[in-house]
CSV table of C-alpha atoms and ligand atoms in Angstrom, one decimal:
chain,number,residue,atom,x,y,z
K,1,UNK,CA,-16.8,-8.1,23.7
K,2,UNK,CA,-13.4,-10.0,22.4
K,3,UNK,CA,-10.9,-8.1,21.5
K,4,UNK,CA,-11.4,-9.2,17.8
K,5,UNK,CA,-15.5,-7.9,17.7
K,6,UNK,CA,-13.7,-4.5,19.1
K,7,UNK,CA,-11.2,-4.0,16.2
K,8,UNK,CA,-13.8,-5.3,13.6
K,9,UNK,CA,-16.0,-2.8,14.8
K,10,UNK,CA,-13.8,0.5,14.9
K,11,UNK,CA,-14.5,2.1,11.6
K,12,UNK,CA,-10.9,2.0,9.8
K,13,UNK,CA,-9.2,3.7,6.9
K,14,UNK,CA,-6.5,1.3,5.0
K,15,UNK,CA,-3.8,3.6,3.4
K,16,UNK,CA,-1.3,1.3,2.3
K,17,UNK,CA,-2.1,-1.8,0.0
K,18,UNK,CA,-1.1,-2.3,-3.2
K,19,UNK,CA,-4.1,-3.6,-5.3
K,20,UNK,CA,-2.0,-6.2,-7.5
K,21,UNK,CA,-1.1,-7.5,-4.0
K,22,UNK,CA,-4.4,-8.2,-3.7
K,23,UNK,CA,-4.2,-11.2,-6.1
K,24,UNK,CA,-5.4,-14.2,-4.2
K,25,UNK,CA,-4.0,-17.3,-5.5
K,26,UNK,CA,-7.4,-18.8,-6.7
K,27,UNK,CA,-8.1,-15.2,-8.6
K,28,UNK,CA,-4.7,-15.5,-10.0
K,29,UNK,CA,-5.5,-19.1,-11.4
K,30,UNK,CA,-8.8,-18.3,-12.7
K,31,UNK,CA,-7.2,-15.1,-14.3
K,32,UNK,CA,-4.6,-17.1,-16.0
K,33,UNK,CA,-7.7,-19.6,-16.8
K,34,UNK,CA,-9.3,-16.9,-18.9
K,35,UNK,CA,-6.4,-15.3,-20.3
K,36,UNK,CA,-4.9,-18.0,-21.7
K,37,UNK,CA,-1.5,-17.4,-19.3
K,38,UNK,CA,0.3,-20.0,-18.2
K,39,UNK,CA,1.7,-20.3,-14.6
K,40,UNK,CA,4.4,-21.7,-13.5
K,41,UNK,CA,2.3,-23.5,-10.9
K,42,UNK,CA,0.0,-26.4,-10.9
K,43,UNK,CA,-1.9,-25.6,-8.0
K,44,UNK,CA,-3.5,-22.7,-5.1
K,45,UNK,CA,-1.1,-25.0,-2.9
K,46,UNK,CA,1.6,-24.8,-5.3
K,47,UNK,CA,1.4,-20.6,-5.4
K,48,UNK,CA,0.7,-20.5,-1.4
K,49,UNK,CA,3.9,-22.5,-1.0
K,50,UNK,CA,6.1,-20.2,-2.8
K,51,UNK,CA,5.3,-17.6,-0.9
K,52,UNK,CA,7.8,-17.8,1.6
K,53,UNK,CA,10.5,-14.5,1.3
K,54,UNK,CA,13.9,-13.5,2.8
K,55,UNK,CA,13.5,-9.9,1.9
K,56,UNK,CA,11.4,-7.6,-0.5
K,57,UNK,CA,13.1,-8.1,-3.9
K,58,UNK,CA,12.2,-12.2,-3.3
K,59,UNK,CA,8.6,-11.0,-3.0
K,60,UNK,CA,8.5,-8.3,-5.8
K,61,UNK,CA,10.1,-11.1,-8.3
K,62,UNK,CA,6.7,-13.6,-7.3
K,63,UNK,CA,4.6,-10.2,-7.2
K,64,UNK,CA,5.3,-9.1,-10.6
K,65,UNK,CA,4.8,-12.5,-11.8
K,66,UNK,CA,1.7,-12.9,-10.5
K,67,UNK,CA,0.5,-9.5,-12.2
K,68,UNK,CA,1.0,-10.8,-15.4
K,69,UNK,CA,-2.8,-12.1,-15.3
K,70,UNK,CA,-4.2,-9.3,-15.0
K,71,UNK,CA,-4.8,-8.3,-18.7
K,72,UNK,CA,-8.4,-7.1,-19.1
K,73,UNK,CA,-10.5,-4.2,-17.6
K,74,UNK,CA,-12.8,-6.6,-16.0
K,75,UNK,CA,-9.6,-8.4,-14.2
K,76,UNK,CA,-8.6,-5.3,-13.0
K,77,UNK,CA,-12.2,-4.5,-11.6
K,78,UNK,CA,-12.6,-8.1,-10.0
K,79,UNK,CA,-9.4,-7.5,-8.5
K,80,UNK,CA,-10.7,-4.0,-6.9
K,81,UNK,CA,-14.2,-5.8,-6.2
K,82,UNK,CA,-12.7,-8.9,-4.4
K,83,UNK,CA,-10.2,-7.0,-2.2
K,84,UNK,CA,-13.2,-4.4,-1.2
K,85,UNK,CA,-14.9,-7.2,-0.2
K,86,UNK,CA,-12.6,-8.2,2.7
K,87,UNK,CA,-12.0,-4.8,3.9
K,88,UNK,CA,-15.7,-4.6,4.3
K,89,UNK,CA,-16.2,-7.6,5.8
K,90,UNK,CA,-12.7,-6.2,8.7
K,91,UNK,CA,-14.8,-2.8,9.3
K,92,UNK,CA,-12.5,-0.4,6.9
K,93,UNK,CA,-14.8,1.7,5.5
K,94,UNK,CA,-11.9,3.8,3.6
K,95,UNK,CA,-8.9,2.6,1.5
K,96,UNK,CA,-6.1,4.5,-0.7
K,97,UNK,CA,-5.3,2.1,-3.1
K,98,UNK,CA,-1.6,1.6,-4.9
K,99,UNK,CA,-1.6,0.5,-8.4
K,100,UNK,CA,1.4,0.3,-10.3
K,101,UNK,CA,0.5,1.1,-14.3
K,102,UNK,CA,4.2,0.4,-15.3
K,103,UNK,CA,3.9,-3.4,-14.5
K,104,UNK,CA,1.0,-3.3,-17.0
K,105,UNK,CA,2.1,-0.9,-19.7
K,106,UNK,CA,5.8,-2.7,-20.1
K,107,UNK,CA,3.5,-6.0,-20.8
K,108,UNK,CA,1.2,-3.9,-23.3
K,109,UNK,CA,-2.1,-3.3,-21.1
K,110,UNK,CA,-2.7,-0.2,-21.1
K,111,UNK,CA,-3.2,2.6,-18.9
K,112,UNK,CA,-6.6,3.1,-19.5
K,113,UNK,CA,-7.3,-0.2,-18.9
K,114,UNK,CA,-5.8,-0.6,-15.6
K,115,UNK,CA,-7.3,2.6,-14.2
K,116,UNK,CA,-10.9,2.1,-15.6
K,117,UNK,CA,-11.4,-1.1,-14.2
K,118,UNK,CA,-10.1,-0.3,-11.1
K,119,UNK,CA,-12.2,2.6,-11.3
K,120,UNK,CA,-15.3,0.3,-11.7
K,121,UNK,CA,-14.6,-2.1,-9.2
K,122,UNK,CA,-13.9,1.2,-6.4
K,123,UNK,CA,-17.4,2.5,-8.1
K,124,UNK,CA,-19.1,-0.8,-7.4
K,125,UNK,CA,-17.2,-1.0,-3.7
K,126,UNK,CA,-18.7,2.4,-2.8
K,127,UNK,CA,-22.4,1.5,-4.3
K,128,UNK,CA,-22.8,-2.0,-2.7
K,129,UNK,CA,-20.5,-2.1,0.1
K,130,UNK,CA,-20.5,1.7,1.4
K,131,UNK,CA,-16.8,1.7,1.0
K,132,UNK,CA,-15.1,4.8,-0.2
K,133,UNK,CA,-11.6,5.0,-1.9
K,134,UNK,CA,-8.9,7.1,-3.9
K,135,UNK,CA,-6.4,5.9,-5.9
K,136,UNK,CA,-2.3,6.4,-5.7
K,137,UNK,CA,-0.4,5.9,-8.8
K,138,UNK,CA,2.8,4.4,-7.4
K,139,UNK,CA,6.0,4.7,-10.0
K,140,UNK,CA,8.3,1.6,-9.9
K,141,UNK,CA,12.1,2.8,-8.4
K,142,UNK,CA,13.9,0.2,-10.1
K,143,UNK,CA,12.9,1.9,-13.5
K,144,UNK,CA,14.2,5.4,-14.5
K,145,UNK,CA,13.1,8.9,-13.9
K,146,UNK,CA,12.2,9.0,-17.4
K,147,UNK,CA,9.5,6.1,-17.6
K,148,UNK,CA,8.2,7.8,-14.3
K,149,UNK,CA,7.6,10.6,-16.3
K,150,UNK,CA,6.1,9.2,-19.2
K,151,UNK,CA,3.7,7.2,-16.6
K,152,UNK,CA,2.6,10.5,-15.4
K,153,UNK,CA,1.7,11.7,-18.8
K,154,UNK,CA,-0.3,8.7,-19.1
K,155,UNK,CA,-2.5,9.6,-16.0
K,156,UNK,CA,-2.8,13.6,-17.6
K,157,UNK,CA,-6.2,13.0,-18.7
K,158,UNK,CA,-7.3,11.0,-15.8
K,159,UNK,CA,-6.0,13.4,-13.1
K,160,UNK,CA,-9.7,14.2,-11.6
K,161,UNK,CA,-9.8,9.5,-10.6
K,162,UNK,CA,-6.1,9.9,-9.0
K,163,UNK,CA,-5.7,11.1,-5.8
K,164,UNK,CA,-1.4,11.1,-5.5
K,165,UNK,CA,1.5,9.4,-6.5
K,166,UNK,CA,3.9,7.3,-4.9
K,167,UNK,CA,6.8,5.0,-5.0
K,168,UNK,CA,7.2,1.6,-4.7
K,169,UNK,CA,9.2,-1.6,-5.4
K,170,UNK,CA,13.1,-2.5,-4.7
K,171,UNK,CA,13.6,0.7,-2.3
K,172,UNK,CA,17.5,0.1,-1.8
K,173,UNK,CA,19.6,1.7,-4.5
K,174,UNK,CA,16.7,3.6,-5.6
K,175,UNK,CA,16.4,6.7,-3.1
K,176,UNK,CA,13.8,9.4,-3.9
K,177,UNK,CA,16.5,11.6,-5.1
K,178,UNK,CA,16.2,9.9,-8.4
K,179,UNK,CA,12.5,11.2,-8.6
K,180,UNK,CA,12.4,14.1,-7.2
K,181,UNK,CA,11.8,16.3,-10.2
K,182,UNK,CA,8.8,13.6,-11.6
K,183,UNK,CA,7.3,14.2,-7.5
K,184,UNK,CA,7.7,18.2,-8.0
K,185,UNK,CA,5.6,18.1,-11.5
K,186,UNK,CA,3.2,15.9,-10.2
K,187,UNK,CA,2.7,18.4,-7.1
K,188,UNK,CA,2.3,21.1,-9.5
K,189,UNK,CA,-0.5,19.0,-11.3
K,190,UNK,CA,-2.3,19.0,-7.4
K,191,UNK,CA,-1.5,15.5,-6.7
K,192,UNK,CA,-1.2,13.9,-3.2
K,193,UNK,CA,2.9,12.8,-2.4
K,194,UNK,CA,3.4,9.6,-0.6
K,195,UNK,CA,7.0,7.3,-0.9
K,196,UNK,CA,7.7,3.9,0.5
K,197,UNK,CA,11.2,4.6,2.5
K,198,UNK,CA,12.4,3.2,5.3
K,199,UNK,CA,11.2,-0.3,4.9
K,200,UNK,CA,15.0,-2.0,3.7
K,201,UNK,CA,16.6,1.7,3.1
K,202,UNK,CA,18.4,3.9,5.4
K,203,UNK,CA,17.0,6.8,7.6
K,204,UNK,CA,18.7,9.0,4.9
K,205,UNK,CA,16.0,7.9,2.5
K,206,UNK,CA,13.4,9.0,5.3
K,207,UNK,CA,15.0,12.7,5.2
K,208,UNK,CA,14.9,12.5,1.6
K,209,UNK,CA,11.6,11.9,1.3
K,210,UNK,CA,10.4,14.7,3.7
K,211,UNK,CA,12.9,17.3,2.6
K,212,UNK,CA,13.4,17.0,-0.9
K,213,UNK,CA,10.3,15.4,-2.5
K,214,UNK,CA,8.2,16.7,0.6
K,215,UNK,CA,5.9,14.0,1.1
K,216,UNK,CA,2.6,14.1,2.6
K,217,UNK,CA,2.8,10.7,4.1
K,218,UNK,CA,6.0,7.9,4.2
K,219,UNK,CA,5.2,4.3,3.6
K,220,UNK,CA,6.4,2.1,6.1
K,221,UNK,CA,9.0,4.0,8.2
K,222,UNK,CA,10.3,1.8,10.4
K,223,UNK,CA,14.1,2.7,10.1
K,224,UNK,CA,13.2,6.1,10.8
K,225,UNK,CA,13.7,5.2,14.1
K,226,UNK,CA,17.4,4.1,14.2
K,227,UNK,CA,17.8,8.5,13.7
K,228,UNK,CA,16.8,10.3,16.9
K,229,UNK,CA,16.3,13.7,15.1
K,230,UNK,CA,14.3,12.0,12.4
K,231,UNK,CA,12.0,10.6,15.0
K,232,UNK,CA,11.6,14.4,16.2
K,233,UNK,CA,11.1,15.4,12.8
K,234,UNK,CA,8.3,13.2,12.4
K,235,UNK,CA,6.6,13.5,15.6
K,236,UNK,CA,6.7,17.2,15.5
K,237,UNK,CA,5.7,17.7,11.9
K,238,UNK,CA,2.9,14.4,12.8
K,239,UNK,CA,3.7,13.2,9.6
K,240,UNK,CA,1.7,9.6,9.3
K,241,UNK,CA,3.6,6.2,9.1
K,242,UNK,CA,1.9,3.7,7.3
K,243,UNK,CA,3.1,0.4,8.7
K,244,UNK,CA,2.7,-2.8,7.8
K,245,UNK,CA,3.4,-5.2,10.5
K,246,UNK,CA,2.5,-8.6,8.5
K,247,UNK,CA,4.9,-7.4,5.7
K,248,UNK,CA,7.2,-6.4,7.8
K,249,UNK,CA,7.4,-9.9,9.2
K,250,UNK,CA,6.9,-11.8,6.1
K,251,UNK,CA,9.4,-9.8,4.3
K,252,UNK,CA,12.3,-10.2,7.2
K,253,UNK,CA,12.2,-6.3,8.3
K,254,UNK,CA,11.5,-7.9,11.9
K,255,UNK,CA,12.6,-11.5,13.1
K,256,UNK,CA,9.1,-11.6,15.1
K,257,UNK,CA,6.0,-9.7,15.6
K,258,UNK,CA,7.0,-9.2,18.8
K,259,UNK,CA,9.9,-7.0,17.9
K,260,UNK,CA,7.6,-4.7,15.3
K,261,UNK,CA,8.2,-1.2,16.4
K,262,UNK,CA,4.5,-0.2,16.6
K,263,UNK,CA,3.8,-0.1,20.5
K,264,UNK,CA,7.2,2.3,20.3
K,265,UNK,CA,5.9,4.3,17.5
K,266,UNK,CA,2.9,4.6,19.4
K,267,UNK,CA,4.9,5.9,22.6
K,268,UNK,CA,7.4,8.4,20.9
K,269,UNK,CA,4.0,10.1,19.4
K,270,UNK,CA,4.4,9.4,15.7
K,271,UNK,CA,1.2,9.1,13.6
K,272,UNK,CA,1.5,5.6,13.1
K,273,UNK,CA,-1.3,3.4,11.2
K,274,UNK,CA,-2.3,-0.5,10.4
K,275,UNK,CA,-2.1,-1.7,7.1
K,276,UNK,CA,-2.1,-5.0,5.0
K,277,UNK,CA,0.3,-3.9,1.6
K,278,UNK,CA,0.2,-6.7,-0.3
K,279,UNK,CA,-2.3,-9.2,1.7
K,280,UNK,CA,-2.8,-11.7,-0.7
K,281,UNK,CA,1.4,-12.7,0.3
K,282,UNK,CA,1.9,-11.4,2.9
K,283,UNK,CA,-1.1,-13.7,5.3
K,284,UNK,CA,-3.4,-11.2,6.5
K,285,UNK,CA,-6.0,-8.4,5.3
K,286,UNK,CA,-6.6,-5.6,8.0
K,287,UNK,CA,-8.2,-7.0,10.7
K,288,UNK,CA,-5.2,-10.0,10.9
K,289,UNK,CA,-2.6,-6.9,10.8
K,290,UNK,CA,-4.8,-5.1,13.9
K,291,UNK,CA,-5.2,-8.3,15.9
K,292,UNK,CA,-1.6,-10.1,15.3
K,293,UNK,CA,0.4,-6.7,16.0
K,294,UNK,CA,-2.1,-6.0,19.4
K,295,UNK,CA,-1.1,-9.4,20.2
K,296,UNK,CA,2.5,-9.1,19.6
K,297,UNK,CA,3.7,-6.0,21.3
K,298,UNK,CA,0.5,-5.9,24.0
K,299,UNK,CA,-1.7,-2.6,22.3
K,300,UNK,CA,-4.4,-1.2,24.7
K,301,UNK,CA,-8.5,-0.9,23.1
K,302,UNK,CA,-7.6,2.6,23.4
K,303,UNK,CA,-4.0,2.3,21.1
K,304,UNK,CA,-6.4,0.7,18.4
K,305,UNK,CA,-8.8,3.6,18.7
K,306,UNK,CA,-5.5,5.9,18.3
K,307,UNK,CA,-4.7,4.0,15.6
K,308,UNK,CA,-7.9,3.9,13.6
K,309,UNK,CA,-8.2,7.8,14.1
K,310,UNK,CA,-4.4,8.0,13.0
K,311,UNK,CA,-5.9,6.3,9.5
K,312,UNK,CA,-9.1,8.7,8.8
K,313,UNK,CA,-6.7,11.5,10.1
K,314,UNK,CA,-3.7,10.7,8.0
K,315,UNK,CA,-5.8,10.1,5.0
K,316,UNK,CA,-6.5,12.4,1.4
K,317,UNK,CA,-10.0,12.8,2.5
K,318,UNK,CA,-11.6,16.6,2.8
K,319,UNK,CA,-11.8,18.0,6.0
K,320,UNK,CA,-15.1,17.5,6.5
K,321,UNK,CA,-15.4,14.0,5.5
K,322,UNK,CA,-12.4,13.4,8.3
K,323,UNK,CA,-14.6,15.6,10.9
K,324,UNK,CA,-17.6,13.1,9.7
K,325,UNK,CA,-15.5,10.0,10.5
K,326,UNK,CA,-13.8,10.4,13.5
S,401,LIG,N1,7.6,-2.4,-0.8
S,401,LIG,C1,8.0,-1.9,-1.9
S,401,LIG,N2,7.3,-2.1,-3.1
S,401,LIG,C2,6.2,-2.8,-3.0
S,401,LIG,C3,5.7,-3.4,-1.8
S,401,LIG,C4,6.4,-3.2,-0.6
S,401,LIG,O1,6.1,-3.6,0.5
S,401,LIG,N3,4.6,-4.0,-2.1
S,401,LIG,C5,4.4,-3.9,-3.4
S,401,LIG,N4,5.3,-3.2,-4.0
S,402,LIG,ZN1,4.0,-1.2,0.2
């Protein structure tokens, strides 16, 4: 079989995609249709040509524009629906899935709005497609500890639905310092840690995320690896990575796919795993991430089985749905 037919055919958990980053263009325009919100583009071609970013803050400013459609429980549940449908169609069969409630409560959507039609669309994903999920509230870092509190009051009643917290957007500036104390009460409410770092910030942002927030998994990683006793920290605690090597290209982090750091990640023994985070922008769902990264830095059938496994084992799920998967 092709190389492609393989990868499609590995049962795969995604942990790292942020739902709104979902948003196809043609969604987005039909969205704005419907909701009576203009865009400041005439055209699919128009939206696809301005996605083209130097770093992550270029790609967060057309990200959180693009959100701004997404007013109604059932556009939050076609959202969920449509991206479910492509991970089916790439062989994941499991998905932890970021939203972020603060870019829809600071418009006036709110929470339970979001979160219930998100909810529908990962209720219809599991019915008709056989595709499980959990959600991740992620809390914006460019906002204050305080509105990162006041989001998890929001999701108090809905605790049972949400699987962990996280942290996302502009990451430099904004260490997890600044939220530690909103990560240690939602720990105490039972939830799940997980914190982008190490995408544009520093290895210190890496330590901070294991030592003082103690995460259970860190989102992207990759400068991790400029600190030799943070990659020992990491290997022997086999704390999973969730890289994103389209993102990482599209948002500058590498020059070329070619120089991703997966196939050393892979070496040095860290719990690395594929994932799309934002594939609507960023040019690829799943499968494209799989295929273009075992392209660019030469990965074995057997470093995509690792790498699969790495996903179901570095995921919320129970034990025994993890011994039933892998
Ligand atoms: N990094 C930080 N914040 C984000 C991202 C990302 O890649 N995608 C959506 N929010
Ligand atoms: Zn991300």
């Amino acid at each position: 079989t092709t190389l492609e037919a393989f990868a499609r055919g590995l049962p795969k958990a995604e942990l790292h995609m942020h739902i709104e980053g979902s948003l196809e263009p043609e969604l987005m325009f039909a969205l704005a249709e419907r909701n009576g919100v203009t865009l400041p583009y005439k055209s699919v071609e128009e939206i696809r040509a301005a996605y083209a970013f130097s770093n992550l803050q270029d790609f967060l400013d057309i990200y959180y524009q693009g959100a701004g459609v997404l007013i109604t429980r059932a556009d939050f549940k076609d959202l969920a629906v449509a991206y479910f449908e492509r991970l089916a169609a790439d062989g994941g069969v499991h998905a932890e899935i970021f939203f972020d409630p603060q870019t829809h409560t600071e418009r006036g959507v709110a929470f339970e709005t979001v979160i219930d039609g998100l909810l529908d669309g990962m209720a219809e994903a599991e019915e008709r497609l056989g595709v499980t999920s959990k959600l991740i509230l992620c809390f914006l870092r460019h906002l204050s500890e305080e509105s990162a509190f006041e989001t998890l009051e929001q999701a108090k009643p809905h605790l049972a639905k949400i699987a962990g917290v996280g942290l996302d957007s502009s990451e430099v500036g904004h260490p997890p310092a600044k939220f530690a104390r909103v990560f240690k009460a939602a720990r105490e409410l039972g939830l799940k840690i997980v914190a982008h770092a190490g995408e544009e910030g520093p290895p210190e942002y890496v330590w901070e995320a294991i030592d003082l927030v103690g995460v259970d998994r860190i989102d992207h990683g990759n400068r991790a690896l400029e600190d030799e006793a943070l990659t020992q920290r990491l290997v022997a605690d086999g704390t999973t990575l969730t890289v994103c090597p389209l993102s990482n290209l599209k948002l500058c982090v590498v020059p070329d796919l070619t120089a991703h750091p997966m196939r050393k990640m892979l070496d040095l023994g860290l719990k690395a795993t594929v994932n799309s985070d934002d594939p609507a922008y960023f040019g690829g769902y799943l499968l494209d991430n799989y295929l273009e990264t075992a392209k660019a830095v030469d990965l074995s059938r057997d470093d995509l089985v690792v790498l699969a496994r790495n996903s179901f084992e570095g995921s919320f799920l129970d034990e025994a749905e993890k011994a039933r998967r892998l």
